[in-house]
């Protein structure tokens, strides 16, 4: 059998594959729900406490379950039906959103109650995130995976545009209205996942030994380029993330209110969606490693400009640039990691990847909150942007093979494992640590 001609691959849409279309719809619905909920929780916590530290605690409370469950969730995703895991997790998130709605409506939703429910959501998402990541390669032919990753990212970013703005608008009716809407959307997403039908062979169920639980970490450690790609995102977003402090910017610096907060949270997704659509139509073909590093550097520079901005319009534009640059990194990293990982390992590798992502996002929110409590929000964001640029320069030296990655088309030969290992072990680098 001959491989499809390049022109036919370029014209083939992943949305013609019904399982992926259902998955895409579920991602849109669940991400809108999550983003609406984030706006409501952030604004409500800040109204209750007026504390940057407590805003950071929201991120920490979500991150801790992912950290403690990381080894278990990857093993579960590789042993059991990923569709069933995903739909159960989405349904539980719907119930958690309903609890937030009831508590807010009845007046018992204190800071501690919010943290408790957010912890449950974090534990649920610890299982959901790697499961959804590992599910994507089974929904489309392998040749379409980079395009599927871009379309999946566009689903997320479409929702991240709609969700925060919609959440800010609905918040006018009260936080319980936002949480109720989120609950309905989570349950809808669960139903869409339940409709996915694919022919798949369940992986061999290994016993849950320590070795099998640690297999994802061992796999990533054995491939310095994958480690470099994941850790670049970890430290860049951990240091450069400004989104946790957006309630403070909206309330105290830009004075825009909850609707302005929703628009600020949507702005990165506007840039990210535009870039995702561009990459879905015209995937990167050459110098993908260099492009990824450049994009992360732009992410850091955009963070610096945002920190210094006092104009609402400039802040929106800067956040859009930040989102577009981040999307380039997301598509390159996700495609590279998935293509380099065998199917029977994808759950565990995705679980480790999810911990890195969770660390950069949720723990990054905590770091931003703590730094803002010490230095003030402006200096916290400024310092983070500078740190991101420094990380990019350092990672270019630590992972030269990743920086030199040319194509994603043939990942087995895009980075020669021997040269990657030798590069990692060369003087002045520490790619294997």
mmCIF file of N, CA and C in Angstrom, residues 51-167:
data_model
loop_
_atom_site.group_PDB
_atom_site.id
_atom_site.type_symbol
_atom_site.label_atom_id
_atom_site.label_comp_id
_atom_site.label_asym_id
_atom_site.label_seq_id
_atom_site.Cartn_x
_atom_site.Cartn_y
_atom_site.Cartn_z
ATOM 1 N N UNK A 51 -6.995 39.296 48.797
ATOM 2 C CA UNK A 51 -5.646 38.799 49.061
ATOM 3 C C UNK A 51 -5.058 38.154 47.814
ATOM 4 N N UNK A 52 -3.882 38.643 47.384
ATOM 5 C CA UNK A 52 -3.175 38.020 46.262
ATOM 6 C C UNK A 52 -2.727 36.611 46.629
ATOM 7 N N UNK A 53 -2.376 36.414 47.898
ATOM 8 C CA UNK A 53 -1.946 35.092 48.346
ATOM 9 C C UNK A 53 -3.068 34.074 48.191
ATOM 10 N N UNK A 54 -4.292 34.446 48.548
ATOM 11 C CA UNK A 54 -5.419 33.520 48.423
ATOM 12 C C UNK A 54 -5.734 33.214 46.962
ATOM 13 N N UNK A 55 -5.536 34.186 46.070
ATOM 14 C CA UNK A 55 -5.687 33.900 44.642
ATOM 15 C C UNK A 55 -4.670 32.843 44.207
ATOM 16 N N UNK A 56 -3.448 32.968 44.701
ATOM 17 C CA UNK A 56 -2.437 31.969 44.399
ATOM 18 C C UNK A 56 -2.773 30.613 44.981
ATOM 19 N N UNK A 57 -3.417 30.604 46.149
ATOM 20 C CA UNK A 57 -3.802 29.349 46.785
ATOM 21 C C UNK A 57 -4.793 28.557 45.939
ATOM 22 N N UNK A 58 -5.631 29.247 45.180
ATOM 23 C CA UNK A 58 -6.567 28.544 44.295
ATOM 24 C C UNK A 58 -5.787 27.645 43.338
ATOM 25 N N UNK A 59 -4.700 28.175 42.775
ATOM 26 C CA UNK A 59 -3.870 27.380 41.879
ATOM 27 C C UNK A 59 -3.178 26.235 42.588
ATOM 28 N N UNK A 60 -2.667 26.483 43.783
ATOM 29 C CA UNK A 60 -1.970 25.437 44.527
ATOM 30 C C UNK A 60 -2.908 24.297 44.885
ATOM 31 N N UNK A 61 -4.110 24.630 45.320
ATOM 32 C CA UNK A 61 -5.086 23.607 45.712
ATOM 33 C C UNK A 61 -5.449 22.721 44.519
ATOM 34 N N UNK A 62 -5.490 23.293 43.321
ATOM 35 C CA UNK A 62 -5.769 22.488 42.130
ATOM 36 C C UNK A 62 -4.576 21.633 41.732
ATOM 37 N N UNK A 63 -3.377 22.124 42.000
ATOM 38 C CA UNK A 63 -2.173 21.426 41.552
ATOM 39 C C UNK A 63 -1.827 20.224 42.424
ATOM 40 N N UNK A 64 -2.025 20.315 43.725
ATOM 41 C CA UNK A 64 -1.576 19.262 44.634
ATOM 42 C C UNK A 64 -2.118 17.876 44.285
ATOM 43 N N UNK A 65 -3.417 17.722 43.959
ATOM 44 C CA UNK A 65 -3.890 16.379 43.584
ATOM 45 C C UNK A 65 -3.171 15.821 42.364
ATOM 46 N N UNK A 66 -2.907 16.668 41.376
ATOM 47 C CA UNK A 66 -2.205 16.205 40.176
ATOM 48 C C UNK A 66 -0.806 15.721 40.518
ATOM 49 N N UNK A 67 -0.154 16.388 41.453
ATOM 50 C CA UNK A 67 1.192 15.992 41.860
ATOM 51 C C UNK A 67 1.173 14.644 42.568
ATOM 52 N N UNK A 68 0.273 14.488 43.539
ATOM 53 C CA UNK A 68 0.244 13.268 44.340
ATOM 54 C C UNK A 68 -0.280 12.058 43.560
ATOM 55 N N UNK A 69 -1.122 12.299 42.558
ATOM 56 C CA UNK A 69 -1.734 11.200 41.813
ATOM 57 C C UNK A 69 -1.044 10.919 40.486
ATOM 58 N N UNK A 70 0.036 11.622 40.188
ATOM 59 C CA UNK A 70 0.637 11.574 38.848
ATOM 60 C C UNK A 70 0.956 10.155 38.390
ATOM 61 N N UNK A 71 1.602 9.365 39.230
ATOM 62 C CA UNK A 71 2.002 8.024 38.821
ATOM 63 C C UNK A 71 0.796 7.113 38.642
ATOM 64 N N UNK A 72 -0.200 7.277 39.493
ATOM 65 C CA UNK A 72 -1.382 6.415 39.442
ATOM 66 C C UNK A 72 -2.219 6.696 38.205
ATOM 67 N N UNK A 73 -2.461 7.985 37.900
ATOM 68 C CA UNK A 73 -3.381 8.311 36.807
ATOM 69 C C UNK A 73 -2.824 7.867 35.457
ATOM 70 N N UNK A 74 -1.525 7.954 35.269
ATOM 71 C CA UNK A 74 -0.953 7.497 34.012
ATOM 72 C C UNK A 74 -1.120 6.005 33.832
ATOM 73 N N UNK A 75 -0.916 5.257 34.906
ATOM 74 C CA UNK A 75 -1.090 3.809 34.845
ATOM 75 C C UNK A 75 -2.544 3.465 34.547
ATOM 76 N N UNK A 76 -3.476 4.175 35.170
ATOM 77 C CA UNK A 76 -4.904 3.943 34.925
ATOM 78 C C UNK A 76 -5.250 4.231 33.466
ATOM 79 N N UNK A 77 -4.711 5.322 32.927
ATOM 80 C CA UNK A 77 -5.006 5.694 31.536
ATOM 81 C C UNK A 77 -4.476 4.668 30.544
ATOM 82 N N UNK A 78 -3.427 3.925 30.917
ATOM 83 C CA UNK A 78 -2.875 2.903 30.031
ATOM 84 C C UNK A 78 -3.511 1.529 30.243
ATOM 85 N N UNK A 79 -4.283 1.354 31.316
ATOM 86 C CA UNK A 79 -4.870 0.047 31.610
ATOM 87 C C UNK A 79 -6.350 -0.034 31.282
ATOM 88 N N UNK A 80 -7.051 1.085 31.319
ATOM 89 C CA UNK A 80 -8.507 1.055 31.193
ATOM 90 C C UNK A 80 -8.979 1.913 30.023
ATOM 91 N N UNK A 81 -10.249 1.758 29.693
ATOM 92 C CA UNK A 81 -10.859 2.482 28.575
ATOM 93 C C UNK A 81 -10.779 3.988 28.829
ATOM 94 N N UNK A 82 -10.029 4.681 27.992
ATOM 95 C CA UNK A 82 -9.811 6.113 28.194
ATOM 96 C C UNK A 82 -11.090 6.915 28.015
ATOM 97 N N UNK A 83 -11.984 6.456 27.143
ATOM 98 C CA UNK A 83 -13.259 7.161 26.960
ATOM 99 C C UNK A 83 -14.091 7.117 28.233
ATOM 100 N N UNK A 84 -14.117 5.962 28.874
ATOM 101 C CA UNK A 84 -14.899 5.822 30.106
ATOM 102 C C UNK A 84 -14.319 6.702 31.215
ATOM 103 N N UNK A 85 -13.001 6.721 31.338
ATOM 104 C CA UNK A 85 -12.365 7.567 32.353
ATOM 105 C C UNK A 85 -12.718 9.027 32.113
ATOM 106 N N UNK A 86 -12.623 9.470 30.860
ATOM 107 C CA UNK A 86 -12.877 10.878 30.533
ATOM 108 C C UNK A 86 -14.312 11.270 30.840
ATOM 109 N N UNK A 87 -15.274 10.430 30.459
ATOM 110 C CA UNK A 87 -16.672 10.830 30.676
ATOM 111 C C UNK A 87 -17.042 10.825 32.152
ATOM 112 N N UNK A 88 -16.452 9.917 32.934
ATOM 113 C CA UNK A 88 -16.710 9.920 34.379
ATOM 114 C C UNK A 88 -16.136 11.185 35.010
ATOM 115 N N UNK A 89 -14.923 11.540 34.610
ATOM 116 C CA UNK A 89 -14.287 12.745 35.159
ATOM 117 C C UNK A 89 -15.091 13.998 34.826
ATOM 118 N N UNK A 90 -15.550 14.107 33.593
ATOM 119 C CA UNK A 90 -16.332 15.279 33.190
ATOM 120 C C UNK A 90 -17.650 15.352 33.952
ATOM 121 N N UNK A 91 -18.252 14.210 34.206
ATOM 122 C CA UNK A 91 -19.508 14.195 34.967
ATOM 123 C C UNK A 91 -19.273 14.651 36.408
ATOM 124 N N UNK A 92 -18.178 14.202 37.008
ATOM 125 C CA UNK A 92 -17.858 14.628 38.378
ATOM 126 C C UNK A 92 -17.607 16.132 38.424
ATOM 127 N N UNK A 93 -16.932 16.667 37.414
ATOM 128 C CA UNK A 93 -16.727 18.119 37.363
ATOM 129 C C UNK A 93 -18.054 18.857 37.277
ATOM 130 N N UNK A 94 -19.011 18.265 36.567
ATOM 131 C CA UNK A 94 -20.344 18.860 36.512
ATOM 132 C C UNK A 94 -20.996 18.897 37.879
ATOM 133 N N UNK A 95 -20.831 17.825 38.652
ATOM 134 C CA UNK A 95 -21.378 17.793 40.009
ATOM 135 C C UNK A 95 -20.682 18.813 40.907
ATOM 136 N N UNK A 96 -19.373 18.964 40.752
ATOM 137 C CA UNK A 96 -18.634 19.940 41.559
ATOM 138 C C UNK A 96 -19.097 21.361 41.249
ATOM 139 N N UNK A 97 -19.320 21.650 39.969
ATOM 140 C CA UNK A 97 -19.825 22.971 39.590
ATOM 141 C C UNK A 97 -21.214 23.203 40.173
ATOM 142 N N UNK A 98 -22.025 22.152 40.200
ATOM 143 C CA UNK A 98 -23.359 22.271 40.800
ATOM 144 C C UNK A 98 -23.256 22.576 42.292
ATOM 145 N N UNK A 99 -22.265 21.965 42.968
ATOM 146 C CA UNK A 99 -22.063 22.245 44.392
ATOM 147 C C UNK A 99 -21.670 23.705 44.607
ATOM 148 N N UNK A 100 -20.821 24.241 43.740
ATOM 149 C CA UNK A 100 -20.466 25.662 43.827
ATOM 150 C C UNK A 100 -21.695 26.542 43.630
ATOM 151 N N UNK A 101 -22.554 26.156 42.693
ATOM 152 C CA UNK A 101 -23.768 26.937 42.428
ATOM 153 C C UNK A 101 -24.693 26.939 43.638
ATOM 154 N N UNK A 102 -24.903 25.766 44.229
ATOM 155 C CA UNK A 102 -25.799 25.654 45.388
ATOM 156 C C UNK A 102 -25.231 26.424 46.575
ATOM 157 N N UNK A 103 -23.921 26.261 46.818
ATOM 158 C CA UNK A 103 -23.297 26.956 47.936
ATOM 159 C C UNK A 103 -23.337 28.458 47.782
ATOM 160 N N UNK A 104 -23.109 28.935 46.570
ATOM 161 C CA UNK A 104 -23.147 30.374 46.330
ATOM 162 C C UNK A 104 -24.565 30.922 46.479
ATOM 163 N N UNK A 105 -25.535 30.185 45.970
ATOM 164 C CA UNK A 105 -26.933 30.636 46.034
ATOM 165 C C UNK A 105 -27.443 30.675 47.474
ATOM 166 N N UNK A 106 -27.032 29.676 48.271
ATOM 167 C CA UNK A 106 -27.512 29.581 49.654
ATOM 168 C C UNK A 106 -26.638 30.334 50.651
ATOM 169 N N UNK A 107 -25.507 30.885 50.192
ATOM 170 C CA UNK A 107 -24.705 31.741 51.043
ATOM 171 C C UNK A 107 -23.685 31.057 51.924
ATOM 172 N N UNK A 108 -23.450 29.756 51.738
ATOM 173 C CA UNK A 108 -22.464 29.088 52.592
ATOM 174 C C UNK A 108 -21.120 28.875 51.887
ATOM 175 N N UNK A 109 -20.937 29.457 50.709
ATOM 176 C CA UNK A 109 -19.710 29.241 49.950
ATOM 177 C C UNK A 109 -18.603 30.168 50.463
ATOM 178 N N UNK A 110 -17.934 29.742 51.517
ATOM 179 C CA UNK A 110 -16.812 30.492 52.079
ATOM 180 C C UNK A 110 -15.535 30.211 51.284
ATOM 181 N N UNK A 111 -14.473 30.914 51.651
ATOM 182 C CA UNK A 111 -13.179 30.674 51.014
ATOM 183 C C UNK A 111 -12.758 29.219 51.188
ATOM 184 N N UNK A 112 -12.931 28.695 52.384
ATOM 185 C CA UNK A 112 -12.533 27.317 52.659
ATOM 186 C C UNK A 112 -13.364 26.321 51.849
ATOM 187 N N UNK A 113 -14.659 26.603 51.708
ATOM 188 C CA UNK A 113 -15.521 25.716 50.920
ATOM 189 C C UNK A 113 -15.100 25.720 49.451
ATOM 190 N N UNK A 114 -14.766 26.901 48.946
ATOM 191 C CA UNK A 114 -14.299 26.992 47.557
ATOM 192 C C UNK A 114 -13.026 26.176 47.380
ATOM 193 N N UNK A 115 -12.083 26.320 48.312
ATOM 194 C CA UNK A 115 -10.838 25.563 48.217
ATOM 195 C C UNK A 115 -11.114 24.056 48.233
ATOM 196 N N UNK A 116 -12.040 23.617 49.077
ATOM 197 C CA UNK A 116 -12.360 22.195 49.159
ATOM 198 C C UNK A 116 -12.921 21.657 47.851
ATOM 199 N N UNK A 117 -13.851 22.389 47.253
ATOM 200 C CA UNK A 117 -14.444 21.942 45.989
ATOM 201 C C UNK A 117 -13.416 22.010 44.865
ATOM 202 N N UNK A 118 -12.595 23.047 44.872
ATOM 203 C CA UNK A 118 -11.549 23.175 43.850
ATOM 204 C C UNK A 118 -10.551 22.020 43.961
ATOM 205 N N UNK A 119 -10.285 21.561 45.183
ATOM 206 C CA UNK A 119 -9.402 20.412 45.380
ATOM 207 C C UNK A 119 -9.986 19.167 44.710
ATOM 208 N N UNK A 120 -11.288 18.960 44.866
ATOM 209 C CA UNK A 120 -11.952 17.821 44.220
ATOM 210 C C UNK A 120 -11.853 17.942 42.703
ATOM 211 N N UNK A 121 -12.065 19.155 42.198
ATOM 212 C CA UNK A 121 -11.940 19.383 40.753
ATOM 213 C C UNK A 121 -10.517 19.079 40.292
ATOM 214 N N UNK A 122 -9.525 19.499 41.085
ATOM 215 C CA UNK A 122 -8.135 19.230 40.734
ATOM 216 C C UNK A 122 -7.832 17.743 40.678
ATOM 217 N N UNK A 123 -8.385 16.982 41.638
ATOM 218 C CA UNK A 123 -8.179 15.533 41.640
ATOM 219 C C UNK A 123 -8.816 14.892 40.413
ATOM 220 N N UNK A 124 -9.991 15.376 40.049
ATOM 221 C CA UNK A 124 -10.679 14.843 38.869
ATOM 222 C C UNK A 124 -9.907 15.149 37.598
ATOM 223 N N UNK A 125 -9.442 16.373 37.490
ATOM 224 C CA UNK A 125 -8.698 16.769 36.295
ATOM 225 C C UNK A 125 -7.340 16.067 36.213
ATOM 226 N N UNK A 126 -6.824 15.604 37.349
ATOM 227 C CA UNK A 126 -5.582 14.842 37.334
ATOM 228 C C UNK A 126 -5.743 13.573 36.503
ATOM 229 N N UNK A 127 -6.924 12.950 36.567
ATOM 230 C CA UNK A 127 -7.210 11.776 35.746
ATOM 231 C C UNK A 127 -7.625 12.172 34.329
ATOM 232 N N UNK A 128 -8.404 13.238 34.231
ATOM 233 C CA UNK A 128 -8.977 13.630 32.938
ATOM 234 C C UNK A 128 -7.928 14.104 31.940
ATOM 235 N N UNK A 129 -7.003 14.941 32.378
ATOM 236 C CA UNK A 129 -6.074 15.576 31.442
ATOM 237 C C UNK A 129 -5.189 14.587 30.688
ATOM 238 N N UNK A 130 -4.451 13.682 31.379
ATOM 239 C CA UNK A 130 -3.629 12.735 30.615
ATOM 240 C C UNK A 130 -4.461 11.771 29.787
ATOM 241 N N UNK A 131 -5.665 11.458 30.261
ATOM 242 C CA UNK A 131 -6.536 10.557 29.505
ATOM 243 C C UNK A 131 -6.935 11.176 28.176
ATOM 244 N N UNK A 132 -7.323 12.444 28.193
ATOM 245 C CA UNK A 132 -7.708 13.122 26.953
ATOM 246 C C UNK A 132 -6.516 13.273 26.015
ATOM 247 N N UNK A 133 -5.339 13.579 26.580
ATOM 248 C CA UNK A 133 -4.141 13.686 25.740
ATOM 249 C C UNK A 133 -3.838 12.362 25.048
ATOM 250 N N UNK A 134 -3.921 11.270 25.811
ATOM 251 C CA UNK A 134 -3.602 9.952 25.263
ATOM 252 C C UNK A 134 -4.673 9.455 24.303
ATOM 253 N N UNK A 135 -5.870 10.008 24.375
ATOM 254 C CA UNK A 135 -6.976 9.572 23.527
ATOM 255 C C UNK A 135 -6.843 10.070 22.091
ATOM 256 N N UNK A 136 -6.262 11.251 21.905
ATOM 257 C CA UNK A 136 -6.240 11.897 20.583
ATOM 258 C C UNK A 136 -5.621 11.028 19.489
ATOM 259 N N UNK A 137 -4.447 10.399 19.697
ATOM 260 C CA UNK A 137 -3.850 9.629 18.594
ATOM 261 C C UNK A 137 -4.724 8.488 18.087
ATOM 262 N N UNK A 138 -5.663 8.004 18.889
ATOM 263 C CA UNK A 138 -6.543 6.927 18.450
ATOM 264 C C UNK A 138 -7.762 7.392 17.688
ATOM 265 N N UNK A 139 -7.927 8.700 17.546
ATOM 266 C CA UNK A 139 -9.123 9.243 16.896
ATOM 267 C C UNK A 139 -8.911 9.561 15.424
ATOM 268 N N UNK A 140 -7.657 9.678 15.000
ATOM 269 C CA UNK A 140 -7.342 10.020 13.605
ATOM 270 C C UNK A 140 -6.166 9.169 13.144
ATOM 271 N N UNK A 141 -5.971 9.035 11.826
ATOM 272 C CA UNK A 141 -4.769 8.351 11.331
ATOM 273 C C UNK A 141 -3.505 9.071 11.792
ATOM 274 N N UNK A 142 -2.432 8.316 11.941
ATOM 275 C CA UNK A 142 -1.185 8.884 12.470
ATOM 276 C C UNK A 142 -0.683 10.051 11.633
ATOM 277 N N UNK A 143 -0.909 9.984 10.311
ATOM 278 C CA UNK A 143 -0.403 11.050 9.440
ATOM 279 C C UNK A 143 -1.081 12.390 9.714
ATOM 280 N N UNK A 144 -2.263 12.351 10.359
ATOM 281 C CA UNK A 144 -3.014 13.576 10.632
ATOM 282 C C UNK A 144 -2.842 14.062 12.068
ATOM 283 N N UNK A 145 -1.978 13.399 12.837
ATOM 284 C CA UNK A 145 -1.872 13.752 14.255
ATOM 285 C C UNK A 145 -1.447 15.204 14.484
ATOM 286 N N UNK A 146 -0.412 15.728 13.807
ATOM 287 C CA UNK A 146 -0.076 17.145 14.050
ATOM 288 C C UNK A 146 -1.249 18.081 13.775
ATOM 289 N N UNK A 147 -2.003 17.773 12.725
ATOM 290 C CA UNK A 147 -3.165 18.608 12.414
ATOM 291 C C UNK A 147 -4.246 18.438 13.485
ATOM 292 N N UNK A 148 -4.423 17.211 13.982
ATOM 293 C CA UNK A 148 -5.403 16.975 15.043
ATOM 294 C C UNK A 148 -5.024 17.716 16.316
ATOM 295 N N UNK A 149 -3.719 17.732 16.626
ATOM 296 C CA UNK A 149 -3.258 18.471 17.802
ATOM 297 C C UNK A 149 -3.581 19.953 17.653
ATOM 298 N N UNK A 150 -3.355 20.487 16.453
ATOM 299 C CA UNK A 150 -3.654 21.905 16.220
ATOM 300 C C UNK A 150 -5.152 22.183 16.340
ATOM 301 N N UNK A 151 -5.969 21.280 15.788
ATOM 302 C CA UNK A 151 -7.421 21.474 15.891
ATOM 303 C C UNK A 151 -7.898 21.315 17.333
ATOM 304 N N UNK A 152 -7.308 20.370 18.062
ATOM 305 C CA UNK A 152 -7.655 20.211 19.471
ATOM 306 C C UNK A 152 -7.288 21.462 20.250
ATOM 307 N N UNK A 153 -6.122 22.016 19.931
ATOM 308 C CA UNK A 153 -5.709 23.261 20.584
ATOM 309 C C UNK A 153 -6.639 24.403 20.211
ATOM 310 N N UNK A 154 -7.103 24.416 18.954
ATOM 311 C CA UNK A 154 -8.020 25.481 18.542
ATOM 312 C C UNK A 154 -9.346 25.365 19.272
ATOM 313 N N UNK A 155 -9.766 24.124 19.562
ATOM 314 C CA UNK A 155 -10.991 23.933 20.350
ATOM 315 C C UNK A 155 -10.828 24.548 21.726
ATOM 316 N N UNK A 156 -9.678 24.262 22.336
ATOM 317 C CA UNK A 156 -9.413 24.812 23.658
ATOM 318 C C UNK A 156 -9.395 26.331 23.620
ATOM 319 N N UNK A 157 -8.713 26.888 22.628
ATOM 320 C CA UNK A 157 -8.581 28.342 22.587
ATOM 321 C C UNK A 157 -9.881 29.034 22.200
ATOM 322 N N UNK A 158 -10.688 28.390 21.349
ATOM 323 C CA UNK A 158 -12.019 28.934 21.064
ATOM 324 C C UNK A 158 -12.804 29.063 22.358
ATOM 325 N N UNK A 159 -12.735 28.016 23.159
ATOM 326 C CA UNK A 159 -13.457 28.012 24.426
ATOM 327 C C UNK A 159 -12.872 29.011 25.411
ATOM 328 N N UNK A 160 -11.550 29.185 25.377
ATOM 329 C CA UNK A 160 -10.918 30.123 26.301
ATOM 330 C C UNK A 160 -11.242 31.569 25.921
ATOM 331 N N UNK A 161 -11.573 31.793 24.657
ATOM 332 C CA UNK A 161 -12.059 33.114 24.258
ATOM 333 C C UNK A 161 -13.480 33.324 24.763
ATOM 334 N N UNK A 162 -14.332 32.341 24.494
ATOM 335 C CA UNK A 162 -15.756 32.471 24.820
ATOM 336 C C UNK A 162 -15.988 32.390 26.319
ATOM 337 N N UNK A 163 -15.328 31.424 26.970
ATOM 338 C CA UNK A 163 -15.615 31.130 28.368
ATOM 339 C C UNK A 163 -15.448 32.284 29.335
ATOM 340 N N UNK A 164 -14.265 32.903 29.409
ATOM 341 C CA UNK A 164 -14.091 33.993 30.373
ATOM 342 C C UNK A 164 -15.016 35.176 30.119
ATOM 343 N N UNK A 165 -15.154 35.574 28.844
ATOM 344 C CA UNK A 165 -16.042 36.700 28.539
ATOM 345 C C UNK A 165 -17.484 36.364 28.907
ATOM 346 N N UNK A 166 -17.901 35.142 28.582
ATOM 347 C CA UNK A 166 -19.259 34.712 28.919
ATOM 348 C C UNK A 166 -19.436 34.624 30.429
ATOM 349 N N UNK A 167 -18.386 34.116 31.114
ATOM 350 C CA UNK A 167 -18.452 34.041 32.569
ATOM 351 C C UNK A 167 -18.565 35.408 33.207
#
